[in-house]
Amino acid sequence: MIISDENAIIAADKFINYFKNFSNLEDYLRHVKKSVITYSNELGETTDDFFNMDIHPEEMDFDIRLVGDRFKSIPQDYYKKMLRIVSSHNNEDSIPGRELRLMVYEKNSNKIVGFIRLQSPLINSKPRNEWLGKPPDLKIFNRHTVMGFAIVPSQPFGYNYLGGKLLALICISHFTRKKLNKVFKKDIALFETTSLYGSSSSSSQYDGLKPFIRHKGLTDSKFIPTLYGEAFHDLHDMFKEWNNGEPLTDNKASSKKLKRQTKMIAIIRNSLKDENKLKEFNDSIRMALNLTEKKRFYISEYGYSNVREVIRGDEDKLIRGPNWDKFELDNIISWWKRKAGKRYEKLKQEGRFRDKVELWTSNDHIQIIR
């Protein structure tokens, strides 16, 4: 598809004017979050639903609730609403493939401490392939692997009590593995996730969790961040008009927004005759690429001793390792309590313990990126 030079300039300027607002990934995340959340409608009286109490971790107990009508527990809409006002990410409502969503409550207070979304893993991963020594057999790999896409503590629980680490540990517990096996109808043995920040940060909430979770390098993906809000919708409508009323991709396509944006960029490049504008456009896209980072990649083998060999196809049967019992939920929470207790006591001693619920609102200066 080729469009007129005039239209190509209009479309190019949309991209240029959008990306010139950001100097780093945090700027972009803030802009995206502000553009997708409806503050007045989202919040209501929900601040009371989140944990902000002053309790020593040793006195806490947790209730892990499955989300969705089939589990007759937490409604999907409630989960999505609460996650939206806590997480800096624009978490997608409609996810292709199987997934399991969890909400974690502190049992004694009945307050929310975090959100989890687990689903089928990404197909390509450089650090995974390096760990395996070759690309996996996808049939074997998909049978045994799950990925953590949202592991988000509420605040101030995350800050005061190492809440992100608790949620990550819940993900790799035998409790969650068994739930995944039932929902996914698989034999899960490998957990994967990536950090929000990568090459610009020396650590993440997943560090310091050996032997449960281990860092395995940086991802190698580079992609252009997607446009949000009016900027994307204006471009989508223009390209649909220029394409005889048809969208650039099928409405049922997976990742259709990213695919449509990728096609827009290609069409603009192929259509621009103004060399100065083409250079300005390419410089803008190059700058946008630099907003993204290689992510820190982490895995857990749920206490099995031969996950790598099974996924490589070298062995058929999973074998429990010497750390198997450590992955039982009670043992994992006990391990976390020791870590979180030290954190809690240090914050109390230094006067840095927080008690304000932190949400994405229209009134506060937003400081949380997670």
C-alpha positions as a printed Julia matrix, in Angstrom:
370×3 Matrix{Float64}:
   0.0     0.0    0.0
   1.29    3.45  -1.0
  -0.29    6.72   0.11
   0.19   10.25  -1.21
   3.2    12.25  -0.08
   0.85   14.73   1.59
  -0.85   12.0    3.6
   2.49   10.38   4.42
   3.72   13.68   5.9
   0.55   14.02   8.01
   0.97   10.47   9.35
   4.72   10.89   9.93
   4.1    14.05  11.96
   1.69   12.11  14.19
   4.52    9.73  15.15
   7.1    12.5   15.45
   4.94   14.68  17.7
   4.01   11.7   19.89
   7.5    10.35  20.58
   9.18   13.73  21.06
   7.46   13.91  24.48
   9.56   11.1   25.97
  13.19   10.99  27.0
  13.1     7.61  28.76
  10.94    4.55  29.44
   9.46    6.01  32.64
   8.16    9.07  30.75
   6.47    6.77  28.26
   4.9     4.54  30.94
   3.47    7.54  32.78
   1.98    8.96  29.6
   0.41    5.63  28.64
  -1.08    5.11  32.07
  -2.59    8.59  32.17
  -4.06    8.13  28.71
  -5.87    4.85  29.44
  -7.19    5.18  32.98
 -10.44    7.0   33.78
  -9.59    8.35  37.21
 -12.98    9.49  38.47
 -14.73    6.3   37.36
 -12.01    3.87  38.45
 -11.42    4.96  42.03
 -14.71    5.45  43.82
 -14.2     4.31  47.43
 -11.68    1.57  46.63
  -8.75    2.81  48.72
 -10.15    0.9   51.7
  -9.78   -2.35  49.76
  -5.95   -2.21  49.85
  -3.64   -3.24  52.66
  -1.93   -0.35  54.5
  -1.78   -1.67  58.06
   1.13   -1.79  60.49
   1.47   -5.53  61.19
   4.63   -7.59  61.6
   4.92  -10.19  58.77
   4.97  -13.02  61.33
   1.37  -12.12  62.22
   0.11  -12.27  58.61
  -1.74  -15.01  56.79
  -2.73  -14.98  53.12
  -5.73  -15.96  51.05
  -5.08  -16.63  47.34
  -8.28  -16.21  45.36
  -8.83  -17.32  41.78
 -10.38  -14.8   39.41
 -13.21  -15.56  37.02
 -16.82  -16.74  36.9
 -15.84  -20.41  36.63
 -14.16  -20.23  40.05
 -17.12  -18.4   41.68
 -14.72  -16.13  43.52
 -13.4   -12.79  42.24
 -15.2   -11.26  39.2
 -12.95  -10.44  36.24
 -14.18   -6.83  36.12
 -13.24   -6.24  39.75
  -9.75   -7.69  39.19
  -9.19   -5.53  36.11
 -10.43   -2.37  37.82
  -8.23   -2.85  40.88
  -5.15   -3.81  38.88
  -5.57   -0.77  36.63
  -5.34    1.67  39.52
  -2.3    -0.08  41.03
  -0.14   -1.09  38.07
   1.83    1.34  35.89
   1.28   -0.96  32.91
  -1.71   -0.83  30.62
  -2.75   -4.42  31.34
  -4.75   -5.85  28.45
  -8.29   -7.04  29.14
  -8.43   -9.64  26.37
  -5.54  -12.1   26.37
  -5.15  -14.86  23.75
  -4.51  -18.38  25.02
  -4.95  -19.84  28.48
  -4.43  -17.75  31.58
  -4.86  -17.84  35.34
  -5.49  -14.66  37.33
  -5.08  -14.51  41.09
  -5.7   -11.89  43.75
  -3.85  -12.18  47.06
  -5.39  -10.94  50.3
  -3.98  -10.61  53.8
  -6.43  -12.89  55.54
  -6.77  -11.2   58.94
  -7.54   -7.76  57.48
  -9.2    -9.04  54.28
  -7.22   -6.41  52.34
  -5.67   -6.75  48.87
  -1.88   -7.12  48.76
  -1.34   -7.99  45.1
  -2.28   -9.3   41.68
  -0.96  -12.17  39.54
  -1.61  -13.09  35.91
  -0.06  -16.27  34.51
  -0.39  -17.39  30.92
   1.23  -19.21  28.03
   4.89  -18.17  27.51
   6.43  -16.18  24.7
   7.7   -18.33  21.85
  11.09  -16.65  21.39
  13.6   -15.87  24.14
  17.34  -15.55  23.7
  18.31  -16.21  27.35
  16.0   -19.24  27.46
  17.6   -20.67  24.32
  21.05  -20.06  25.79
  20.05  -21.85  29.0
  18.68  -24.8   27.05
  21.57  -24.8   24.59
  19.15  -24.71  21.64
  15.61  -23.56  20.78
  13.07  -25.81  22.52
  10.72  -28.3   20.95
   7.6   -26.14  21.2
   5.22  -29.02  21.88
   7.26  -30.15  24.89
   8.02  -26.59  25.95
   4.38  -25.44  25.93
   3.29  -28.48  27.92
   5.64  -27.65  30.78
   6.0   -23.85  30.82
   4.06  -20.86  32.15
   4.95  -17.17  32.21
   4.23  -14.48  34.76
   2.88  -11.42  32.9
   1.52   -9.44  35.86
   3.07   -9.78  39.31
   2.06   -6.54  40.97
   1.95   -5.77  44.72
  -0.34   -3.06  46.03
   1.39   -0.16  47.75
   2.49    0.4   50.44
   2.52   -3.4   50.98
   5.12   -3.87  48.24
   7.45   -1.27  49.71
   7.01   -2.12  53.39
   7.04   -5.91  53.14
   8.86   -6.96  49.94
   5.43   -7.62  48.47
   6.69   -8.23  44.95
   8.89  -11.04  46.22
   5.95  -12.64  48.04
   3.84  -12.64  44.87
   6.71  -14.06  42.79
   7.15  -16.85  45.34
   3.42  -17.63  45.26
   3.75  -18.02  41.46
   6.34  -20.78  41.84
   4.7   -22.6   44.75
   3.29  -26.11  44.39
  -0.11  -24.6   45.25
  -0.06  -22.46  42.11
   1.58  -25.18  39.98
  -1.28  -27.55  40.8
  -3.87  -24.88  39.96
  -2.11  -24.26  36.63
  -2.05  -27.97  35.81
  -5.79  -28.14  36.37
  -6.67  -24.96  34.45
  -4.14  -25.36  31.62
  -4.45  -29.16  31.5
  -0.67  -29.39  31.4
   2.27  -30.57  33.5
   3.9   -27.29  34.52
   7.56  -27.46  35.56
   9.1   -24.19  34.33
   8.16  -20.63  35.29
   9.45  -17.62  33.36
   9.11  -13.89  33.84
  10.88  -10.65  33.01
  11.49   -7.45  34.95
   9.81   -4.14  34.15
  13.21   -2.51  33.77
  16.25   -4.21  32.31
  19.55   -2.79  31.18
  19.08    0.5   33.07
  18.53   -1.21  36.44
  20.9    -3.46  38.34
  18.15   -5.33  40.19
  14.44   -6.18  40.31
  11.88   -7.64  42.71
  12.9   -11.11  41.5
  16.5   -10.82  42.7
  17.48  -12.34  46.04
  15.07  -15.28  45.65
  17.48  -18.2   45.21
  16.96  -21.16  45.24
  13.4   -20.45  44.1
  13.96  -18.03  41.19
  17.17  -17.4   39.28
  18.31  -14.68  36.88
  19.26  -16.03  33.44
  20.34  -12.97  31.47
  18.74  -10.22  29.38
  16.19  -10.57  26.62
  17.27   -9.47  23.17
  14.01   -7.96  21.96
  13.82   -4.4   20.67
  10.48   -2.99  19.61
   8.85    0.35  18.96
   6.51    1.31  21.83
   2.89    1.47  20.75
   0.98    4.73  20.52
  -1.95    5.17  22.89
  -5.05    7.3   23.11
  -6.0     9.86  20.51
  -2.68    9.59  18.64
  -3.24    5.95  17.73
  -6.96    6.25  17.02
  -6.42    9.22  14.67
  -3.81    7.27  12.71
  -5.96    4.14  12.65
  -8.94    6.07  11.26
  -6.79    7.81   8.62
  -5.17    4.6    7.38
  -8.55    2.87   7.32
  -9.9     5.65   5.1
  -6.85    5.47   2.83
  -7.28    1.67   2.64
 -10.81    1.79   1.21
 -12.45    1.55   4.61
 -10.55   -1.57   5.68
  -8.26   -1.76   8.75
  -4.62   -2.62   8.11
  -5.02   -6.01   9.85
  -7.91   -8.35  10.55
  -9.88   -7.38  13.64
  -9.37  -10.89  15.03
  -5.58  -10.85  14.63
  -3.47  -11.3   17.75
  -1.46   -8.22  18.81
  -3.43   -6.32  16.17
  -2.5    -2.88  17.53
   1.23   -3.57  17.31
   0.83   -5.15  13.86
  -1.19   -2.16  12.59
   1.38    0.29  13.89
   4.21   -1.69  12.27
   2.37   -1.57   8.93
   1.76    2.17   9.31
   5.48    2.79   9.77
   6.35    0.69   6.72
   3.75    2.47   4.57
   4.97    5.91   5.66
   8.58    5.0    4.83
   7.64    3.63   1.43
   5.42    6.61   0.6
   7.44    9.63   1.75
   9.1    11.5   -1.11
  10.32   14.39   1.04
  13.82   13.27   2.04
  14.07   15.71   4.96
  10.76   14.52   6.39
  11.8    10.89   5.87
  15.0    11.51   7.81
  13.08   13.25  10.6
  10.63   10.35  10.72
  13.36    7.7   10.83
  15.19    9.62  13.56
  11.97    9.7   15.59
  11.43    5.94  15.2
  15.08    5.29  16.11
  14.64    7.38  19.25
  11.46    5.47  20.11
  13.34    2.19  19.83
  15.78    3.48  22.43
  12.92    3.91  24.91
  12.66    0.14  25.26
  15.13   -1.94  27.21
  16.41   -5.47  27.3
  14.48   -7.09  30.14
  16.0    -9.14  32.95
  14.89  -12.76  32.46
  14.15  -15.13  35.35
  13.15  -18.79  35.69
  12.04  -21.27  38.34
  11.95  -25.05  38.04
   9.45  -25.68  40.89
  11.9   -27.95  42.72
  12.38  -30.4   39.83
  15.98  -31.43  39.1
  15.83  -32.12  35.35
  13.52  -29.54  33.76
  16.17  -28.45  31.25
  16.74  -32.03  30.1
  13.02  -32.74  29.73
  12.34  -29.58  27.72
  15.36  -30.28  25.52
  13.87  -33.71  24.82
  16.82  -35.55  26.38
  14.66  -37.1   29.13
  10.98  -37.95  29.38
  10.11  -37.99  33.07
  10.38  -35.07  35.5
  12.33  -35.87  38.69
  11.81  -34.14  42.02
  14.99  -32.51  43.32
  16.34  -32.07  46.86
  14.59  -28.66  47.22
  11.16  -30.02  46.33
   9.56  -29.47  49.75
  10.83  -25.88  49.91
   8.32  -25.01  47.17
   5.31  -25.94  49.31
   3.27  -22.79  49.92
   3.63  -22.81  53.71
   7.41  -23.19  53.46
   7.66  -20.43  50.87
   5.63  -18.02  53.0
   7.74  -18.85  56.06
  10.88  -18.08  54.03
   9.36  -14.76  52.91
   8.32  -13.85  56.47
  11.94  -13.97  57.63
  13.03  -11.65  54.82
  10.03   -9.34  55.13
  10.41   -9.18  58.91
  13.92   -7.78  58.58
  12.66   -5.23  56.04
   9.74   -4.2   58.27
  11.92   -3.79  61.36
  14.48   -1.72  59.47
  11.84    0.64  58.05
  10.24    1.08  61.48
  13.61    1.79  63.09
  14.53    4.36  60.43
  11.11    6.02  60.37
  10.52    5.11  56.69
   7.47    2.86  57.1
   4.64    4.0   54.82
   0.91    3.91  55.53
  -0.62    5.69  52.52
  -2.32    3.62  49.82
  -0.68    4.57  46.51
  -2.95    4.56  43.48
  -2.92    6.17  40.05
  -5.13    9.19  40.64
  -5.66   12.53  38.93
  -4.79   14.49  42.06
  -1.52   13.03  43.36
   1.88   13.38  41.76
   2.44    9.88  40.44
   5.68    8.43  41.76
   5.02    4.72  41.41
   6.24    2.84  38.36
   5.75   -0.92  38.69
